[in-house]
PDB file of C-alpha atoms in Angstrom:
ATOM      1  CA  MET A 910      20.775  17.921 -32.179  1.00 76.00           C
ATOM      2  CA  LYS A 911      23.003  20.055 -30.008  1.00 83.00           C
ATOM      3  CA  GLU A 912      25.066  18.694 -27.144  1.00 85.00           C
ATOM      4  CA  LEU A 913      23.968  19.478 -23.597  1.00 93.00           C
ATOM      5  CA  THR A 914      26.134  21.227 -21.032  1.00 94.00           C
ATOM      6  CA  LYS A 915      26.597  19.489 -17.679  1.00 94.00           C
ATOM      7  CA  ALA A 916      23.960  21.709 -16.026  1.00 95.00           C
ATOM      8  CA  GLU A 917      21.512  21.191 -18.893  1.00 97.00           C
ATOM      9  CA  GLU A 918      22.038  17.436 -18.744  1.00 95.00           C
ATOM     10  CA  GLN A 919      21.312  17.412 -14.994  1.00 96.00           C
ATOM     11  CA  VAL A 920      18.018  19.206 -15.615  1.00 97.00           C
ATOM     12  CA  MET A 921      17.141  16.912 -18.537  1.00 97.00           C
ATOM     13  CA  GLN A 922      17.824  13.798 -16.427  1.00 97.00           C
ATOM     14  CA  ILE A 923      15.262  15.050 -13.914  1.00 97.00           C
ATOM     15  CA  MET A 924      12.780  15.979 -16.640  1.00 98.00           C
ATOM     16  CA  TRP A 925      13.099  12.536 -18.249  1.00 98.00           C
ATOM     17  CA  GLN A 926      12.440  11.017 -14.846  1.00 97.00           C
ATOM     18  CA  LEU A 927       9.455  13.217 -13.950  1.00 97.00           C
ATOM     19  CA  GLY A 928       7.770  13.655 -17.330  1.00 95.00           C
ATOM     20  CA  LYS A 929       5.655  16.827 -17.304  1.00 97.00           C
ATOM     21  CA  THR A 930       6.967  19.004 -14.522  1.00 97.00           C
ATOM     22  CA  THR A 931       7.432  22.491 -13.140  1.00 97.00           C
ATOM     23  CA  VAL A 932      10.626  24.377 -12.443  1.00 97.00           C
ATOM     24  CA  LYS A 933       9.819  24.114  -8.723  1.00 97.00           C
ATOM     25  CA  SER A 934       9.665  20.291  -8.957  1.00 97.00           C
ATOM     26  CA  ILE A 935      12.974  20.207 -10.807  1.00 98.00           C
ATOM     27  CA  VAL A 936      14.625  22.320  -8.096  1.00 97.00           C
ATOM     28  CA  GLU A 937      13.188  20.011  -5.402  1.00 97.00           C
ATOM     29  CA  LYS A 938      14.821  16.988  -7.104  1.00 97.00           C
ATOM     30  CA  MET A 939      18.238  18.642  -7.327  1.00 95.00           C
ATOM     31  CA  GLN A 940      20.977  17.660  -4.883  1.00 92.00           C
ATOM     32  CA  GLU A 941      22.140  19.966  -2.108  1.00 93.00           C
ATOM     33  CA  PRO A 942      23.123  22.693  -2.284  1.00 93.00           C
ATOM     34  CA  LYS A 943      20.062  23.333  -4.434  1.00 95.00           C
ATOM     35  CA  PRO A 944      20.459  25.927  -7.169  1.00 95.00           C
ATOM     36  CA  ALA A 945      18.243  28.999  -7.203  1.00 96.00           C
ATOM     37  CA  PHE A 946      14.830  28.778  -8.841  1.00 97.00           C
ATOM     38  CA  ASN A 947      15.863  31.471 -11.357  1.00 97.00           C
ATOM     39  CA  THR A 948      18.955  29.478 -12.343  1.00 97.00           C
ATOM     40  CA  ILE A 949      16.903  26.383 -13.174  1.00 97.00           C
ATOM     41  CA  SER A 950      14.260  28.503 -14.898  1.00 97.00           C
ATOM     42  CA  THR A 951      16.981  29.972 -17.135  1.00 97.00           C
ATOM     43  CA  ILE A 952      18.371  26.516 -17.943  1.00 97.00           C
ATOM     44  CA  VAL A 953      14.882  25.253 -18.840  1.00 98.00           C
ATOM     45  CA  ARG A 954      14.366  28.226 -21.187  1.00 97.00           C
ATOM     46  CA  ILE A 955      17.753  27.510 -22.811  1.00 97.00           C
ATOM     47  CA  LEU A 956      16.728  23.875 -23.248  1.00 98.00           C
ATOM     48  CA  GLU A 957      13.521  25.094 -24.866  1.00 97.00           C
ATOM     49  CA  THR A 958      15.510  27.309 -27.254  1.00 96.00           C
ATOM     50  CA  LYS A 959      17.725  24.324 -28.137  1.00 96.00           C
ATOM     51  CA  GLY A 960      14.620  22.243 -28.922  1.00 96.00           C
ATOM     52  CA  PHE A 961      14.916  19.770 -26.050  1.00 97.00           C
ATOM     53  CA  VAL A 962      11.950  21.053 -24.024  1.00 98.00           C
ATOM     54  CA  ASP A 963       8.529  22.562 -24.624  1.00 98.00           C
ATOM     55  CA  HIS A 964       5.877  23.937 -22.298  1.00 97.00           C
ATOM     56  CA  GLU A 965       2.177  24.386 -21.860  1.00 97.00           C
ATOM     57  CA  LYS A 966       0.287  26.922 -19.780  1.00 96.00           C
ATOM     58  CA  ALA A 967      -0.962  25.647 -16.414  1.00 94.00           C
ATOM     59  CA  GLY A 968      -2.807  28.243 -14.390  1.00 93.00           C
ATOM     60  CA  ARG A 969      -0.488  31.195 -13.814  1.00 92.00           C
ATOM     61  CA  GLY A 970       2.628  29.170 -14.604  1.00 92.00           C
ATOM     62  CA  TYR A 971       3.973  26.618 -17.042  1.00 96.00           C
ATOM     63  CA  VAL A 972       4.448  22.885 -17.151  1.00 98.00           C
ATOM     64  CA  TYR A 973       7.531  21.745 -19.037  1.00 98.00           C
ATOM     65  CA  PHE A 974       8.211  18.459 -20.790  1.00 98.00           C
ATOM     66  CA  ALA A 975      10.999  16.887 -22.812  1.00 98.00           C
ATOM     67  CA  VAL A 976      10.495  16.683 -26.572  1.00 97.00           C
ATOM     68  CA  VAL A 977      13.763  14.798 -27.087  1.00 96.00           C
ATOM     69  CA  SER A 978      13.706  11.347 -25.505  1.00 96.00           C
ATOM     70  CA  LYS A 979      16.503  10.102 -23.307  1.00 94.00           C
ATOM     71  CA  GLU A 980      17.099   7.223 -25.738  1.00 91.00           C
ATOM     72  CA  SER A 981      17.364   9.549 -28.722  1.00 91.00           C
ATOM     73  CA  TYR A 982      19.860  11.810 -26.954  1.00 92.00           C
ATOM     74  CA  ARG A 983      21.858   8.850 -25.656  1.00 88.00           C
ATOM     75  CA  LYS A 984      22.248   7.430 -29.174  1.00 85.00           C
ATOM     76  CA  LYS A 985      23.444  10.754 -30.581  1.00 87.00           C
ATOM     77  CA  PHE A 986      25.759  11.353 -27.616  1.00 87.00           C
ATOM     78  CA  MET A 987      27.283   7.859 -27.748  1.00 84.00           C
ATOM     79  CA  LYS A 988      27.874   8.021 -31.496  1.00 83.00           C
ATOM     80  CA  ARG A 989      29.640  11.361 -31.063  1.00 86.00           C
ATOM     81  CA  PHE A 990      31.568  10.041 -28.034  1.00 86.00           C
ATOM     82  CA  VAL A 991      32.777   6.929 -29.871  1.00 83.00           C
ATOM     83  CA  SER A 992      33.672   9.023 -32.894  1.00 87.00           C
ATOM     84  CA  ASN A 993      35.562  11.670 -30.897  1.00 89.00           C
ATOM     85  CA  TYR A 994      37.438   9.426 -28.465  1.00 88.00           C
ATOM     86  CA  PHE A 995      37.685   6.014 -30.165  1.00 87.00           C
ATOM     87  CA  GLN A 996      38.017   6.902 -33.857  1.00 88.00           C
ATOM     88  CA  GLY A 997      34.477   5.611 -34.429  1.00 83.00           C
ATOM     89  CA  SER A 998      35.497   2.096 -33.435  1.00 83.00           C
ATOM     90  CA  LEU A 999      33.341   0.059 -31.053  1.00 78.00           C
ATOM     91  CA  LYS A1000      36.260  -2.361 -30.819  1.00 80.00           C
ATOM     92  CA  GLU A1001      38.456   0.449 -29.447  1.00 85.00           C
ATOM     93  CA  LEU A1002      35.736   1.410 -26.966  1.00 80.00           C
ATOM     94  CA  VAL A1003      35.291  -2.143 -25.691  1.00 78.00           C
ATOM     95  CA  SER A1004      39.052  -2.640 -25.554  1.00 81.00           C
ATOM     96  CA  PHE A1005      39.398   0.515 -23.439  1.00 83.00           C
ATOM     97  CA  PHE A1006      36.786  -0.635 -20.918  1.00 76.00           C
ATOM     98  CA  ALA A1007      38.146  -4.163 -20.860  1.00 76.00           C
ATOM     99  CA  LYS A1008      41.604  -2.845 -19.956  1.00 80.00           C
ATOM    100  CA  GLU A1009      40.471  -0.110 -17.552  1.00 77.00           C
ATOM    101  CA  ASP A1010      37.902  -2.164 -15.655  1.00 72.00           C
ATOM    102  CA  ASN A1011      39.752  -5.505 -15.792  1.00 74.00           C
ATOM    103  CA  MET A1012      36.709  -7.157 -17.330  1.00 76.00           C
ATOM    104  CA  ASP A1013      36.540 -10.899 -17.250  1.00 79.00           C
ATOM    105  CA  ILE A1014      35.591 -13.001 -20.301  1.00 80.00           C
ATOM    106  CA  LYS A1015      31.932 -13.355 -19.258  1.00 84.00           C
ATOM    107  CA  GLU A1016      31.492  -9.576 -18.830  1.00 81.00           C
ATOM    108  CA  LEU A1017      33.151  -8.973 -22.196  1.00 78.00           C
ATOM    109  CA  GLU A1018      30.875 -11.511 -23.913  1.00 81.00           C
ATOM    110  CA  ASP A1019      27.796  -9.951 -22.273  1.00 83.00           C
ATOM    111  CA  LEU A1020      28.889  -6.492 -23.416  1.00 77.00           C
ATOM    112  CA  MET A1021      29.455  -7.666 -26.981  1.00 76.00           C
ATOM    113  CA  ASN A1022      26.023  -9.339 -27.032  1.00 79.00           C
ATOM    114  CA  ASP A1023      24.399  -6.149 -25.718  1.00 78.00           C
ATOM    115  CA  VAL A1024      26.121  -4.099 -28.426  1.00 73.00           C
ATOM    116  CA  LYS A1025      25.030  -6.555 -31.124  1.00 73.00           C
ATOM    117  CA  ASP A1026      21.432  -6.446 -29.853  1.00 73.00           C
ATOM    118  CA  GLU A1027      21.470  -2.647 -29.799  1.00 71.00           C
ATOM    119  CA  LEU A1028      22.788  -2.510 -33.360  1.00 66.00           C
ATOM    120  CA  LYS A1029      20.051  -4.928 -34.502  1.00 69.00           C
ATOM    121  CA  ASN A1030      17.399  -2.732 -32.874  1.00 68.00           C
ATOM    122  CA  GLU A1031      18.683   0.341 -34.739  1.00 60.00           C
ATOM    123  CA  ASN A1032      18.058  -1.299 -38.114  1.00 55.00           C
TER     124      ASN A1032
END
Protein backbone atom coordinates (compact mmCIF):
# COMPACT_ATOMS: atom_id res chain seq x y z
CA MET A 1 0.00 0.00 0.00
CA LYS A 2 1.40 3.36 -1.01
CA GLU A 3 1.63 6.32 1.33
CA LEU A 4 -0.76 9.22 0.81
CA THR A 5 0.33 12.80 0.20
CA LYS A 6 -1.13 15.46 2.49
CA ALA A 7 -3.71 16.48 -0.14
CA GLU A 8 -4.66 12.86 -0.82
CA GLU A 9 -5.03 12.19 2.90
CA GLN A 10 -7.35 15.20 3.28
CA VAL A 11 -9.58 13.84 0.51
CA MET A 12 -9.49 10.31 1.96
CA GLN A 13 -10.48 11.61 5.42
CA ILE A 14 -13.58 13.15 3.86
CA MET A 15 -14.33 10.03 1.82
CA TRP A 16 -14.03 7.81 4.91
CA GLN A 17 -16.44 10.14 6.67
CA LEU A 18 -18.99 10.35 3.84
CA GLY A 19 -18.85 6.83 2.41
CA LYS A 20 -20.06 6.88 -1.21
CA THR A 21 -19.72 10.42 -2.44
CA THR A 22 -19.23 12.76 -5.37
CA VAL A 23 -16.38 15.12 -6.09
CA LYS A 24 -18.81 18.01 -5.51
CA SER A 25 -19.61 16.72 -1.99
CA ILE A 26 -15.92 16.37 -1.21
CA VAL A 27 -15.27 19.97 -2.29
CA GLU A 28 -18.20 21.16 -0.13
CA LYS A 29 -16.63 19.49 2.95
CA MET A 30 -13.22 21.07 2.38
CA GLN A 31 -12.14 24.04 4.49
CA GLU A 32 -11.90 27.55 3.10
CA PRO A 33 -10.41 28.51 0.80
CA LYS A 34 -11.98 25.59 -1.05
CA PRO A 35 -9.88 24.03 -3.80
CA ALA A 36 -11.17 23.96 -7.36
CA PHE A 37 -13.45 21.12 -8.42
CA ASN A 38 -10.87 20.03 -11.04
CA THR A 39 -8.14 19.84 -8.39
CA ILE A 40 -10.19 17.48 -6.21
CA SER A 41 -11.28 15.49 -9.26
CA THR A 42 -7.61 14.98 -10.18
CA ILE A 43 -6.74 13.89 -6.63
CA VAL A 44 -9.63 11.40 -6.62
CA ARG A 45 -8.42 9.92 -9.94
CA ILE A 46 -4.89 9.63 -8.50
CA LEU A 47 -6.32 7.87 -5.45
CA GLU A 48 -8.14 5.52 -7.80
CA THR A 49 -4.89 4.79 -9.66
CA LYS A 50 -3.17 4.08 -6.32
CA GLY A 51 -5.94 1.61 -5.41
CA PHE A 52 -7.48 3.59 -2.55
CA VAL A 53 -10.71 4.56 -4.34
CA ASP A 54 -13.11 3.10 -6.87
CA HIS A 55 -16.18 4.47 -8.60
CA GLU A 56 -19.50 3.53 -10.07
CA LYS A 57 -21.57 5.30 -12.70
CA ALA A 58 -24.42 7.43 -11.36
CA GLY A 59 -26.41 9.18 -14.04
CA ARG A 60 -24.05 11.39 -16.04
CA GLY A 61 -21.40 11.37 -13.32
CA TYR A 62 -19.65 9.07 -10.89
CA VAL A 63 -19.95 8.16 -7.25
CA TYR A 64 -16.65 7.40 -5.55
CA PHE A 65 -15.94 5.25 -2.52
CA ALA A 66 -12.92 4.14 -0.51
CA VAL A 67 -11.71 0.58 -1.05
CA VAL A 68 -9.02 0.90 1.63
CA SER A 69 -10.48 1.34 5.10
CA LYS A 70 -9.29 4.04 7.45
CA GLU A 71 -8.26 1.36 9.96
CA SER A 72 -6.22 -0.54 7.40
CA TYR A 73 -4.38 2.60 6.28
CA ARG A 74 -3.83 3.74 9.87
CA LYS A 75 -2.20 0.41 10.78
CA LYS A 76 0.15 0.53 7.79
CA PHE A 77 0.95 4.21 8.38
CA MET A 78 1.63 3.76 12.10
CA LYS A 79 3.86 0.73 11.55
CA ARG A 80 5.88 2.70 9.00
CA PHE A 81 5.93 5.77 11.29
CA VAL A 82 7.17 3.79 14.30
CA SER A 83 9.74 2.04 12.13
CA ASN A 84 11.02 5.25 10.51
CA TYR A 85 11.10 7.52 13.55
CA PHE A 86 11.39 5.21 16.58
CA GLN A 87 13.52 2.33 15.28
CA GLY A 88 10.43 0.09 15.35
CA SER A 89 10.16 0.42 19.11
CA LEU A 90 6.80 1.13 20.75
CA LYS A 91 8.74 1.83 23.94
CA GLU A 92 10.61 4.65 22.16
CA LEU A 93 7.32 6.03 20.82
CA VAL A 94 5.64 6.03 24.23
CA SER A 95 8.75 7.49 25.85
CA PHE A 96 8.74 10.33 23.30
CA PHE A 97 5.10 11.22 23.99
CA ALA A 98 5.55 10.86 27.73
CA LYS A 99 8.42 13.36 27.66
CA GLU A 100 6.91 15.76 25.12
CA ASP A 101 3.40 15.88 26.57
CA ASN A 102 4.39 15.59 30.25
CA MET A 103 2.10 12.60 30.66
CA ASP A 104 1.16 11.60 34.15
CA ILE A 105 1.28 7.98 35.38
CA LYS A 106 -2.45 7.37 34.78
CA GLU A 107 -2.26 8.59 31.15
CA LEU A 108 0.82 6.43 30.56
CA GLU A 109 -0.90 3.35 32.01
CA ASP A 110 -4.00 4.01 29.87
CA LEU A 111 -1.83 4.36 26.76
CA MET A 112 0.02 1.12 27.49
CA ASN A 113 -3.28 -0.71 28.03
CA ASP A 114 -4.64 0.66 24.75
CA VAL A 115 -1.51 -0.50 22.91
CA LYS A 116 -1.74 -3.96 24.49
CA ASP A 117 -5.42 -4.22 23.50
CA GLU A 118 -4.64 -3.14 19.94
CA LEU A 119 -1.87 -5.72 19.66
CA LYS A 120 -4.23 -8.45 20.95
CA ASN A 121 -6.82 -7.46 18.34
CA GLU A 122 -4.24 -7.78 15.54
CA ASN A 123 -3.60 -11.44 16.38
